[in-house]
XYZ file of C-alpha atoms in Angstrom:
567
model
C -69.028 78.421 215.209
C -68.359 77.823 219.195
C -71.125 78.132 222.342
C -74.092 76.802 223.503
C -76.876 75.485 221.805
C -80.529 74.076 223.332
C -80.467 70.609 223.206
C -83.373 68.475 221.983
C -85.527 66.801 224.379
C -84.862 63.626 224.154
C -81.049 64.390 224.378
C -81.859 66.306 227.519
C -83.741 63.498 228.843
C -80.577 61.307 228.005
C -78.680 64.023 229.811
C -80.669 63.179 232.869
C -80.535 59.856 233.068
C -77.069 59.303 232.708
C -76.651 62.158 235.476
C -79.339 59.965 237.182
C -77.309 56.593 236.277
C -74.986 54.871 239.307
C -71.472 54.619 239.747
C -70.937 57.015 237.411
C -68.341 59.285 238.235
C -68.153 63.025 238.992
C -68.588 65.964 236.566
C -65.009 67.684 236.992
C -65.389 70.218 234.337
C -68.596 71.717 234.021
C -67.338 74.785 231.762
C -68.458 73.169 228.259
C -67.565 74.453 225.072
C -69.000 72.761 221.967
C -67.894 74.158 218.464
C -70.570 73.539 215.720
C -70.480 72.520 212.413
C -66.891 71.879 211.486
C -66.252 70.496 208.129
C -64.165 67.909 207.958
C -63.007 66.759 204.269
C -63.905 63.413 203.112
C -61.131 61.746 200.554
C -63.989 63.060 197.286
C -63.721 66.391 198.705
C -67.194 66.323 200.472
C -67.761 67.908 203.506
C -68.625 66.377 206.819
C -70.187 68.571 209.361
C -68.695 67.593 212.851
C -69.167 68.796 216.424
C -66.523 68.921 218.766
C -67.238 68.976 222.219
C -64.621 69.965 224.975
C -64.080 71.684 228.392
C -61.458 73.733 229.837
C -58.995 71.533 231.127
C -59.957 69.040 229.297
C -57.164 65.888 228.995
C -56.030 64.236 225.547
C -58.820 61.170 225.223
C -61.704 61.987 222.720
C -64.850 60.074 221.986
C -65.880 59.672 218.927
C -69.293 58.968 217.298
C -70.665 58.843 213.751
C -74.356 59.313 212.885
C -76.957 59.792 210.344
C -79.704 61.314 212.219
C -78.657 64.314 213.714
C -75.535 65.480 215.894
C -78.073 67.053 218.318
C -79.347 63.872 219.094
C -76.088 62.660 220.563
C -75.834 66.051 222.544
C -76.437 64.583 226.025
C -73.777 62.157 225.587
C -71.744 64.125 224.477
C -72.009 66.935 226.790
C -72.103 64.302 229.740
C -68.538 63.267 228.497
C -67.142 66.357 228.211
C -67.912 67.263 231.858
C -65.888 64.650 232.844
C -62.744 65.776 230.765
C -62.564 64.285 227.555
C -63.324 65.687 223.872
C -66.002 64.341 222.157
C -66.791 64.477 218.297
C -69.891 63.786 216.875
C -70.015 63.450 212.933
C -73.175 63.521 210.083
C -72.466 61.351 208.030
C -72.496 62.181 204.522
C -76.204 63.380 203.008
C -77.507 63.820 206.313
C -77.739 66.960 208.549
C -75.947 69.056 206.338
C -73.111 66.800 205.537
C -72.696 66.843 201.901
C -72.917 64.109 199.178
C -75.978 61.806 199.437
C -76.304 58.605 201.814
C -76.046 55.497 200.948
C -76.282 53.560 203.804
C -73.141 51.310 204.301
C -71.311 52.376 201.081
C -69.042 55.347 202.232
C -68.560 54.768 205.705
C -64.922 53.279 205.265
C -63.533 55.826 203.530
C -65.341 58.752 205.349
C -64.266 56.688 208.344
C -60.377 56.381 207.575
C -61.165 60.650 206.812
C -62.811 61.288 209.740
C -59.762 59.268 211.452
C -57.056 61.102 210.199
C -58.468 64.459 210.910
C -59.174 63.832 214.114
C -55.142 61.936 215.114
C -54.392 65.613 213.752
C -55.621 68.197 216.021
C -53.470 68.995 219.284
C -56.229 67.863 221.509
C -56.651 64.414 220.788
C -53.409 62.765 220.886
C -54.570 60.288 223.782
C -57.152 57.243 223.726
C -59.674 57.216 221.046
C -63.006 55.235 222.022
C -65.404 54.942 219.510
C -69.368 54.690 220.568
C -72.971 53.944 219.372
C -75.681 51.594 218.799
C -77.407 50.394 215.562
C -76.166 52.537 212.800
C -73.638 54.188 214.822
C -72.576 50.520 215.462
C -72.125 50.098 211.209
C -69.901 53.273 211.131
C -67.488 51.650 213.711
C -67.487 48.093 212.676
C -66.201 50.053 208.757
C -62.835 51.633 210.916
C -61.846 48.038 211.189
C -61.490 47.879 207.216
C -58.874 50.931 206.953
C -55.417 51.580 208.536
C -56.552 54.019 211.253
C -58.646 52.473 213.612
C -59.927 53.722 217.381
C -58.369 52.269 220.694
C -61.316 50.734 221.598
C -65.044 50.482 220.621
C -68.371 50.332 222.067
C -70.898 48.782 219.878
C -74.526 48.369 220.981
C -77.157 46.598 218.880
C -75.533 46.590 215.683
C -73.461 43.772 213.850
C -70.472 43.366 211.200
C -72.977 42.192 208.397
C -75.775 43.992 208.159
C -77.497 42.219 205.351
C -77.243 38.944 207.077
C -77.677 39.917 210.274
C -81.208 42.140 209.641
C -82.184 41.685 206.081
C -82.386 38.454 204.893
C -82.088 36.044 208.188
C -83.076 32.452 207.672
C -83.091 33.072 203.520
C -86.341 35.258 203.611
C -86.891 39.279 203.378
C -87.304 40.950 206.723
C -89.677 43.710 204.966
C -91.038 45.039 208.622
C -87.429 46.279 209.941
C -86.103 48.402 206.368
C -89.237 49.513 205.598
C -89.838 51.015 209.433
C -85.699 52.255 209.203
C -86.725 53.809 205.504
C -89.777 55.490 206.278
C -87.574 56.922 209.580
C -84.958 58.217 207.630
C -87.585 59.661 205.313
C -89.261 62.260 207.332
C -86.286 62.780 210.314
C -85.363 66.364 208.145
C -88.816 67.024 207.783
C -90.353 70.126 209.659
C -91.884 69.555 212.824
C -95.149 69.200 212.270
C -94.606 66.808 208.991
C -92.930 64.817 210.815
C -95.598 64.627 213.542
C -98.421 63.630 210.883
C -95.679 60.538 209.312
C -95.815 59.367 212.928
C -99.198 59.497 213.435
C -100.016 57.967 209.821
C -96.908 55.327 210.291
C -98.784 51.948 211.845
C -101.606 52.132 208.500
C -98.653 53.172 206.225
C -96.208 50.244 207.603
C -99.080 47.789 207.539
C -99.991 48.666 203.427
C -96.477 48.718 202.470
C -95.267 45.416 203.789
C -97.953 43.733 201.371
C -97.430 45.965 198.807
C -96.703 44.184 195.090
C -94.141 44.270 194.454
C -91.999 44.931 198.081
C -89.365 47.040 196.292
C -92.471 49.397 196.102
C -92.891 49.297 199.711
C -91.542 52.663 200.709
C -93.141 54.300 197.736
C -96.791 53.057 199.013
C -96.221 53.941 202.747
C -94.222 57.398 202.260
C -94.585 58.688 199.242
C -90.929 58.353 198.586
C -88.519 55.743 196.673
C -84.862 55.330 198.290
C -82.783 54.161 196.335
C -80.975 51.638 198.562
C -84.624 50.032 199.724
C -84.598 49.138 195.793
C -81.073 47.920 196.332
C -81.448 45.704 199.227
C -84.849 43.962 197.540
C -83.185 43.371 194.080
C -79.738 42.125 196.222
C -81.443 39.488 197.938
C -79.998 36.312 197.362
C -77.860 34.612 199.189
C -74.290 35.017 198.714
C -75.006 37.696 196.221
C -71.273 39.520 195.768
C -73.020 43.123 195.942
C -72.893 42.531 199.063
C -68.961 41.890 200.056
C -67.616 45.404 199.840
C -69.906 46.069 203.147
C -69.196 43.262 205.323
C -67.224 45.090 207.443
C -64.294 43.458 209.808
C -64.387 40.154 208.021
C -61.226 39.438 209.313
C -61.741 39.798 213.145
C -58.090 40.434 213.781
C -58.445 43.769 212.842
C -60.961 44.592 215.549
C -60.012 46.573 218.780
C -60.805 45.592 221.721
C -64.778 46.039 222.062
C -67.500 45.607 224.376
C -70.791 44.918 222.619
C -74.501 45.669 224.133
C -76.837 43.647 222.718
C -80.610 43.006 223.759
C -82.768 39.467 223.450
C -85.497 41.420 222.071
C -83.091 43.704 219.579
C -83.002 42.941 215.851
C -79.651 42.663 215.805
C -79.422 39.901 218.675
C -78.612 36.993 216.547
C -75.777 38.168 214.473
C -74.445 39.889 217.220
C -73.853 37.059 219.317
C -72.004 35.669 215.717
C -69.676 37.922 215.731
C -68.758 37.649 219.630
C -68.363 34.442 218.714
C -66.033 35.108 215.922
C -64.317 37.484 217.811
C -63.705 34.920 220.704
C -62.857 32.913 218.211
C -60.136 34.809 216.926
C -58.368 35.725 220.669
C -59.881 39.310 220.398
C -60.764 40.981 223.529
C -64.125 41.248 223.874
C -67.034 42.171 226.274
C -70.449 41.345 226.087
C -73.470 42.689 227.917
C -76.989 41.384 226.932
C -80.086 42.951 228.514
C -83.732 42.130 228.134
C -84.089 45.166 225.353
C -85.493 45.922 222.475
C -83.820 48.371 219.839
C -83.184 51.573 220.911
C -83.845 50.714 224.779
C -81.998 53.821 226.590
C -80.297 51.690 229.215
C -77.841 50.804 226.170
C -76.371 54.131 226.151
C -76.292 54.311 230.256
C -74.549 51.361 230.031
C -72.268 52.209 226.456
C -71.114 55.645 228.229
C -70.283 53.923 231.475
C -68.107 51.486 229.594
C -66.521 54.188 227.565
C -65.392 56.630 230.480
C -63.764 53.108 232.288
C -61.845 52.233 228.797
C -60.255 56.192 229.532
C -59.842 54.741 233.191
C -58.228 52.302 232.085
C -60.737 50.322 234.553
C -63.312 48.398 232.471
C -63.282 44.915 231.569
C -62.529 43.532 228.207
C -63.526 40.038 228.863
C -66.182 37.758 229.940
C -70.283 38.136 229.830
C -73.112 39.741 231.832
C -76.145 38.663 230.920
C -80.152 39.540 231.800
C -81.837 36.178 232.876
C -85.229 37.766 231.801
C -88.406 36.341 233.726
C -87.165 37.727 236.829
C -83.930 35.681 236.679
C -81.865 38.724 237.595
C -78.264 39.525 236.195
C -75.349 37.112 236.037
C -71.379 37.703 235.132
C -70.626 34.619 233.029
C -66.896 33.563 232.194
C -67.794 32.382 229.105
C -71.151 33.147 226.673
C -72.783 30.836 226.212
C -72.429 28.891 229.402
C -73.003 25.281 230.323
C -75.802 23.617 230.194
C -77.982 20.297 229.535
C -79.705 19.660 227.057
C -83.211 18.984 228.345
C -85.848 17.318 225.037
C -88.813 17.578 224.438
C -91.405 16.136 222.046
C -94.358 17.988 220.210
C -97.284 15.101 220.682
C -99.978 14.469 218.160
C -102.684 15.659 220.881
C -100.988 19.095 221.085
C -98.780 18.514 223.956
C -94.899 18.811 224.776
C -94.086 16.237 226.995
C -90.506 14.537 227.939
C -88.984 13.050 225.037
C -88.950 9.201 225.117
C -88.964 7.598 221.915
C -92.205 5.530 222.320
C -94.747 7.393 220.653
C -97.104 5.661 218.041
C -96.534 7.676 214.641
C -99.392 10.783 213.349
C -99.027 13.961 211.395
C -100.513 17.356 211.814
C -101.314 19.738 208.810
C -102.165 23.163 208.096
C -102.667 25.391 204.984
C -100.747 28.319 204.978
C -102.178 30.785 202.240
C -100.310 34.422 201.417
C -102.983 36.167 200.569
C -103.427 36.006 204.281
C -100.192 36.074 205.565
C -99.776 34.096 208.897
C -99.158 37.421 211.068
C -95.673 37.714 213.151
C -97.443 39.115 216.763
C -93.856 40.562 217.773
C -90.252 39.921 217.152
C -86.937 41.052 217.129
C -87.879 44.322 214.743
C -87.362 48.026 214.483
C -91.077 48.147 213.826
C -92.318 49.981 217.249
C -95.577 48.770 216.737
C -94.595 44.974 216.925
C -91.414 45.099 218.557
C -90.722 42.587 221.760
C -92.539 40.038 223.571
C -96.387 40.350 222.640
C -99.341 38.296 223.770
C -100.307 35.440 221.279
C -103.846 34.652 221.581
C -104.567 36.110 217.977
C -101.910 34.064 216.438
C -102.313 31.030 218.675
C -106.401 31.279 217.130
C -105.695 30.791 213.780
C -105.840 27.900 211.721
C -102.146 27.865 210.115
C -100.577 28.124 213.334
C -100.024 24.621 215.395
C -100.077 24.993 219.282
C -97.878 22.522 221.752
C -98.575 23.263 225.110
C -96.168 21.478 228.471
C -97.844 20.967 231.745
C -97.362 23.201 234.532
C -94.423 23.701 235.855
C -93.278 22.758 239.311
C -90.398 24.876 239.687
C -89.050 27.531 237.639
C -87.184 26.332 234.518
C -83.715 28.298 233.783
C -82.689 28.165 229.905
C -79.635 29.674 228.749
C -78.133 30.124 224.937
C -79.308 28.436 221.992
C -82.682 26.592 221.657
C -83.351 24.301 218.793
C -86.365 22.509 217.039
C -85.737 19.355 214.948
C -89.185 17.816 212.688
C -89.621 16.560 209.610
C -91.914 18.768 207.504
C -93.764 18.090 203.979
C -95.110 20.383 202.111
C -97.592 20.137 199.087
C -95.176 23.259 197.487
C -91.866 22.795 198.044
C -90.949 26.364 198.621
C -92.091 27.199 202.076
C -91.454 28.903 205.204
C -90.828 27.188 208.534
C -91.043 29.859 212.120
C -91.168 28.189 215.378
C -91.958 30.509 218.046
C -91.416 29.230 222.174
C -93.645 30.802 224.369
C -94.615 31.116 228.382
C -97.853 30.396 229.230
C -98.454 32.446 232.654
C -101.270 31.109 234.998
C -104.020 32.765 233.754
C -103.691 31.117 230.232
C -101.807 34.055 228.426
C -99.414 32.607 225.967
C -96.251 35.485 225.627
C -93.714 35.181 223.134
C -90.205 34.330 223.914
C -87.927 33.187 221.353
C -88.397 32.422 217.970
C -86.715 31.105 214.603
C -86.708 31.153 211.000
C -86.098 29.621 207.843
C -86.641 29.522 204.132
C -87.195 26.455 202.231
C -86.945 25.702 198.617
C -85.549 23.053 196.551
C -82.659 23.878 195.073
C -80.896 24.376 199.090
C -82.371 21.139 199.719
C -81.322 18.424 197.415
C -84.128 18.421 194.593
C -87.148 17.917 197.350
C -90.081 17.694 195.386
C -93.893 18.609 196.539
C -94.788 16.581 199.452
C -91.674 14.867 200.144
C -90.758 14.565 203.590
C -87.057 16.668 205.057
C -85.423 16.441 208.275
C -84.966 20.104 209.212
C -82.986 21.225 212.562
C -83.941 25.318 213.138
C -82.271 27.190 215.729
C -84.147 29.196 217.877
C -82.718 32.702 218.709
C -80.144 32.724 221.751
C -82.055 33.716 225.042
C -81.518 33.950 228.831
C -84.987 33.380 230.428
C -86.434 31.874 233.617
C -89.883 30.463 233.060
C -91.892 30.265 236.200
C -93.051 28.029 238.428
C -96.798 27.520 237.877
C -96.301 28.526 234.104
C -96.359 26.124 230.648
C -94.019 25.735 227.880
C -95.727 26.590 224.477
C -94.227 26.039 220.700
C -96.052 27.314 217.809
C -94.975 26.088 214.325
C -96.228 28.161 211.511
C -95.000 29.036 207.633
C -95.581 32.772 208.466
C -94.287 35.586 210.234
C -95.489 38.613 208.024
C -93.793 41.387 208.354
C -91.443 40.294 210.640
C -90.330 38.145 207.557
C -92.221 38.726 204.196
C -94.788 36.527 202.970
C -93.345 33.671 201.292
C -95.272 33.738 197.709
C -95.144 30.247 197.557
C -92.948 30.123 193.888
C -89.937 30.656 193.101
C -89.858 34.581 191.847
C -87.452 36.576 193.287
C -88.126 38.970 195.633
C -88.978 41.788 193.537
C -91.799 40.481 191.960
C -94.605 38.501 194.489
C -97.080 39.117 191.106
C -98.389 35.069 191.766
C -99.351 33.812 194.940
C -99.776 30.402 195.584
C -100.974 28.343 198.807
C -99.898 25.553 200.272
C -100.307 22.527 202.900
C -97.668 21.530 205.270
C -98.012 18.303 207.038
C -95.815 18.051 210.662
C -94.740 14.526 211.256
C -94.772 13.929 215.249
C -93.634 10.429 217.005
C -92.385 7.210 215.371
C -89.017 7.666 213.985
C -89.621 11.273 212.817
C -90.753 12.723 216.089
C -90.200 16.692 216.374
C -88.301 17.929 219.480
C -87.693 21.075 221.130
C -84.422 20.921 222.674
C -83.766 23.240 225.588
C -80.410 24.625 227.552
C -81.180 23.989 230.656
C -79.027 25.078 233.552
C -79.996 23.714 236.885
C -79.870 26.869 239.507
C -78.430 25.523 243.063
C -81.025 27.451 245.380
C -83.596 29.940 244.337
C -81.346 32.877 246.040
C -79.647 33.041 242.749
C -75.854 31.650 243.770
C -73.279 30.633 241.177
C -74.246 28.102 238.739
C -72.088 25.500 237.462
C -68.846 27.690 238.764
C -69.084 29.555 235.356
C -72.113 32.133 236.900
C -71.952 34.554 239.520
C -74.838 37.288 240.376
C -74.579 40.773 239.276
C -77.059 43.118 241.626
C -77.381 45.292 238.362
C -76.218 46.566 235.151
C -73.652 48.648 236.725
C -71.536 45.888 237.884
C-alpha cells in the first residue's frame, strides 16, 4: 500500500516543531512517498508491519525506528527525514499495531531485531548508513541490535537504558510500582477506540492511586484497568536481585558491541540514573559516545528535536561522537563538558540535631532523631523520576515536609548561588526497631518565599541478610547516592534534605517483613532513629564547582557555555 495518509496530531505537532527547530537544515525533497504496512518476516514466521518512508531522489542512508505504540506516531519524524533525503522505516513491533504474535516486552526484540536488520541491508535503497533512533522503549529495541550480528552504524538513544529491570524496576532493591503500573495501564487502552481511551485517561490519577496499594501489587493492573498483563505478573514475581530471569534481556552487556551512540537523557527522566551507568560503561570501554542531558522529564519533546538533529549530522558525517552537554538547571544555562562528570570539590555538610545543615566540622555534641514510619500510610513520594504524569518532576514539598515520618534539614541562606555538578551523596548511621526498612533522602531548594522544591533524590532497601545479620535496632553506617544532577541553587535560597523510609509509589511501600513482593498480606510499622554528631554524624556531601564570574565562562578548563541545545 503506497501514498499519503493524515497524520495524528501530535505527530503533526512534532512535524512543526522540528520544522520550527534551529539549525536544522533544508527540506530538499518535499515529494514524499510513504508505503504502508509492509510485512516484514520475523525468524518464527510472524509478521511485522513496517512503514517505509522515502522521496524521489532520495540517497542510500535510512533511519530506522522500532516501536510498540503505533507507526503513526513516529510519522512527523519520519516524514521530516525523508524531506531531507533519506529513507526512513518505522516498525510495530510484534503484538502491537497489527504486527502479529503477542508482546512481551523485552523478550523478542533481538531476534525481531537481527530480522528486521537483515531485511532492511536487503532492499536496493538502503545500502548506505543505517542510524537507528528513539527514546524509552524505542531506546530497548536498539540497545537488543547490539546482541546479534547485524547491528546499525550508529544509534540515537534517548531516555532509555541497557537494563531495564535495574535501571526502572527495582532501583535501590525496592519495587518502583508507580512507573510499570502507569507504562501497563498505557499500553492497555493505546488500541482502544477513541473515546475509551479518553474515559482511561480521565479515570487514570484514581485508578493509578488504588492500584499502587493494591494487595497484593501483582494485582495492580487488574484493580486500576480491568486487565492482567502478563509481564506486570512477571516483573513482580522476578523481583529479586540478581534473579537469572532476568539475563537473557540485559541487552549490550558487553559494551564493545555498541556503535557509536549519542544518548539524551533528562535529570527528571526515569531512566536518568542507569543511563548515566551505561555512559559510563561505555566510556569505560573506549566506545564513542555522546551525551546530552537536559532538565526533562520522560517524554519531554525537545528529546526528539534534539535525537533528529543528531541523526541527520551522523548522515553528514558532521556530529560529534564525544564529550558532554549538559543543562545546569536553576537557570545555570548549557555547558559542553570534555568529560561527564566533571571536576569538582567536594563541599560537606552536616544534618544538626536542631534541624539544620550547617558546614561540617566534627565538633558536634552527639543526639538522635526518630520517626515512625507506618505502611498502612505510606510516606508519599511528592514527585520523582517516574512515568507517572501525575507525579512526574520537581514538585513542591510542603505536604511531605508536614508530616511526621519525614525529617527536615534546612541550610541558611545563601549568599551566592551554589553550582553542583554529578553525584551527591548522604552518609548516617540509621537504626531501626525492624530491620527491614527503607531509607529515601530527598535534596531540595528552598526559594525565598519558603517553598521547599524537590531536586534530587535517592533510594535504598534495607534488610538483613544484605547487611551482615543486623538485628532490630542495631545501628549501620549507610552511604546512599543521590541521583546525578546539574543544578544552580540561588542566591537568597536554602539547602533542604529530607530523610524518610517512604516514597510510595515512586517506590512501593516497604511492608516492613520479609515477604516477597507478591504478597504485602502483613504490614508491620516501624521506628527509625537518625544518629546526628559525635562520631556518627550524617553528611550531605555536595559537588561543588566554583563558577569564575557569574557571566557563565569556562569552569575548571573542562566547561565551556553552550547558548542552546543546538550547539
Amino acid at each position: 500500500m503506497s501514498g499519503p495518509r493524515r497524520m495524528p496530531r501530535a505527530a503533526r505537532n512534532e512535524y512543526r516543531r522540528l520544522r520550527a527547530a534551529s539549525d536544522m537544515p533544508p527540506a530538499t525533497h518535499p515529494d514524499v512517498h510513504r508505503d504502508i504496512g509492509v510485512p516484514v518476516a520475523a525468524d518464527d514466521g510472524v509478521a511485522l508491519l513496517t512503514d517505509h518512508w522515502w522521496a524521489d531522489g532520495a540517497g542510500d542512508q535510512t533511519l530506522l525506528i522500532r516501536t510498540p505504540y503505533g507507526r503513526d506516531g513516529a510519522a512527523g519524524v519520519a516524514r521530516f527525514i525523508a524531506e531531507r533525503g533519506h529513507h526512513v522505516v518505522v516498525q510495530s513491533c510484534r503484538g502491537t499495531f497489527g504486527s502479529g504474535g503477542r508482546f512481551t516486552p523485552l523478550h523478542d526484540e533481538v531476534a525481531d531485531g537481527q530480522a528486521t536488520m537483515r531485511w532492511l541491508r536487503a532492499q536496493p535503497w538502503s545500502t548506505g548508513r543505517v542510524h537507528s533512533w528513539g527514546g524509552s522503549y524505542f531506546g530497548v529495541t536498539q540497545w537488543a541490535y547490539c546482541d546479534g550480528e547485524l547491528r546499525p552504524d550508529a544509534m540515537g538513544i534517548a531516555v532509555s537504558a541497557r537494563r531495564f529491570d535495574d535501571a526502572i524496576l527495582y532501583p535501590g532493591g525496592g519495587f518502583s510500582i508507580d512507573t510499570p503500573l502507569t507504562w501497563a495501564y498505557a499500553l492497555g487502552i493505546q488500541e482502544r477506540p477513541l473515546l475509551a481511551r479518553l474515559w482511561a485517561l480521565l479515570r487514570a490519577r484514581r485508578a493509578f492511586a488504588r492500584g499502587a496499594l493494591t494487595a497484593p501489587p501483582s494485582d495492580a493492573v487488574r484493580v486500576a484497568l480491568g486487565e492482567d498483563p502478563p509481564f506486570f505478573r512477571d516483573w513482580v514475581e522476578h523481583s529479586d536481585a540478581g534473579d537469572p530471569w532476568w539475563e537473557p534481556m540485559h541487552f549490550a552487556s558487553d559494551p564493545q558491541t555498541v556503535p557509536p551512540v549519542t544518548l539524551m537523557a533528562g535529570w527528571q527522566d526515569l531512566f536518568l540514573v542507569g543511563q548515566l551507568h551505561d555512559h559510563a560503561a561505555l566510556t569505560d570501554a573506549g566506545v564513542p559516545v555522546r551525551l546530552v542531558v537536559g532538565d526533562w522529564i520522560h517524554g519531554a519533546p525537545e528529546t526528539t528535536v534534539l535525537g533528529v538533529r543528531e541523526a541527520l549530522r551522523q548522515f553528514e558525517g558532521t556530529g560529534r561522537t564525544t564529550g558532554a552537554r549538559v543543562e545546569i538547571s536553576g537557570g545555570g544555562g548549557w555547558r559542553e563538558l570534555a568529560s561527564w562528570p566533571p571536576d569538582s570539590s567536594p563541599q560537606r555538610l552536616d544534618l544538626t540535631g536542631d534541624g539544620g545543615l550547617s558546614a561540617a566540622d566534627g565538633t558536634r555534641a552527639p543526639t538522635t532523631m526518630s520517626y515512625r514510619y507506618d505502611p498502612s500510610d505510606p510516606t508519599p513520594d511528592a514527585g520523582g523520576r517516574t512515568l507517572n504524569p501525575f507525579g512526574a518532576g520537581r514538585r513542591r514539598q510542603r505536604r511531605r515536609e508536614a508530616r511526621d515520618d519525614v525529617l527536615v534539614f534546612t541550610g541558611e541562606r545563601l549568599a551566592e548561588p551554589l553550582t553542583v555538578i554529578g553525584e551527591p551523596s548522604i552518609e548516617l548511621t540509621l537504626s531501626s526497631s525492624n530491620p527491614r526498612a527503607d531509607l529515601f533522602v530527598r535534596l531540595c531548594e528552598v526559594d525565598a518565599k519558603g517553598a521547599s522544591l524537590a531536586i534530587t533524590d535517592g533510594y535504598v532497601r534495607l534488610a538483613p541478610e544484605s547487611d551482615s545479620g543486623t538485628a532490630a535496632g542495631e545501628p549501620r553506617r549507610i552511604r546512599l547516592p543521590l541521583a546525578p544532577l546539574a543544578h544552580r541553587f540561588a542566591a537568597g535560597h536554602r539547602l533542604r534534605v529530607q530523610v524518610s523510609s517512604g516514597a510510595h509509589p515512586l517506590h512501593l511501600r516497604n511492608p516492613g517483613t520479609d515477604d516477597p513482593v507478591r504478597d504485602h498480606s502483613r504490614l508491620v510499622p516501624s521506628t527509625q532513629t537518625l544518629a546526628l554528631g559525635g562520631d556518627s554524624p550524617a553528611v550531605l556531601s555536595l559537588p561543588l564547582v566554583v563558577e569564575e564570574d557569574t557571566d557563565r565562562s569556562p569552569v575548571r578548563g573542562t566547561m565551556t557555555e553552550c547558548p542552546s541545545p543546538a550547539a
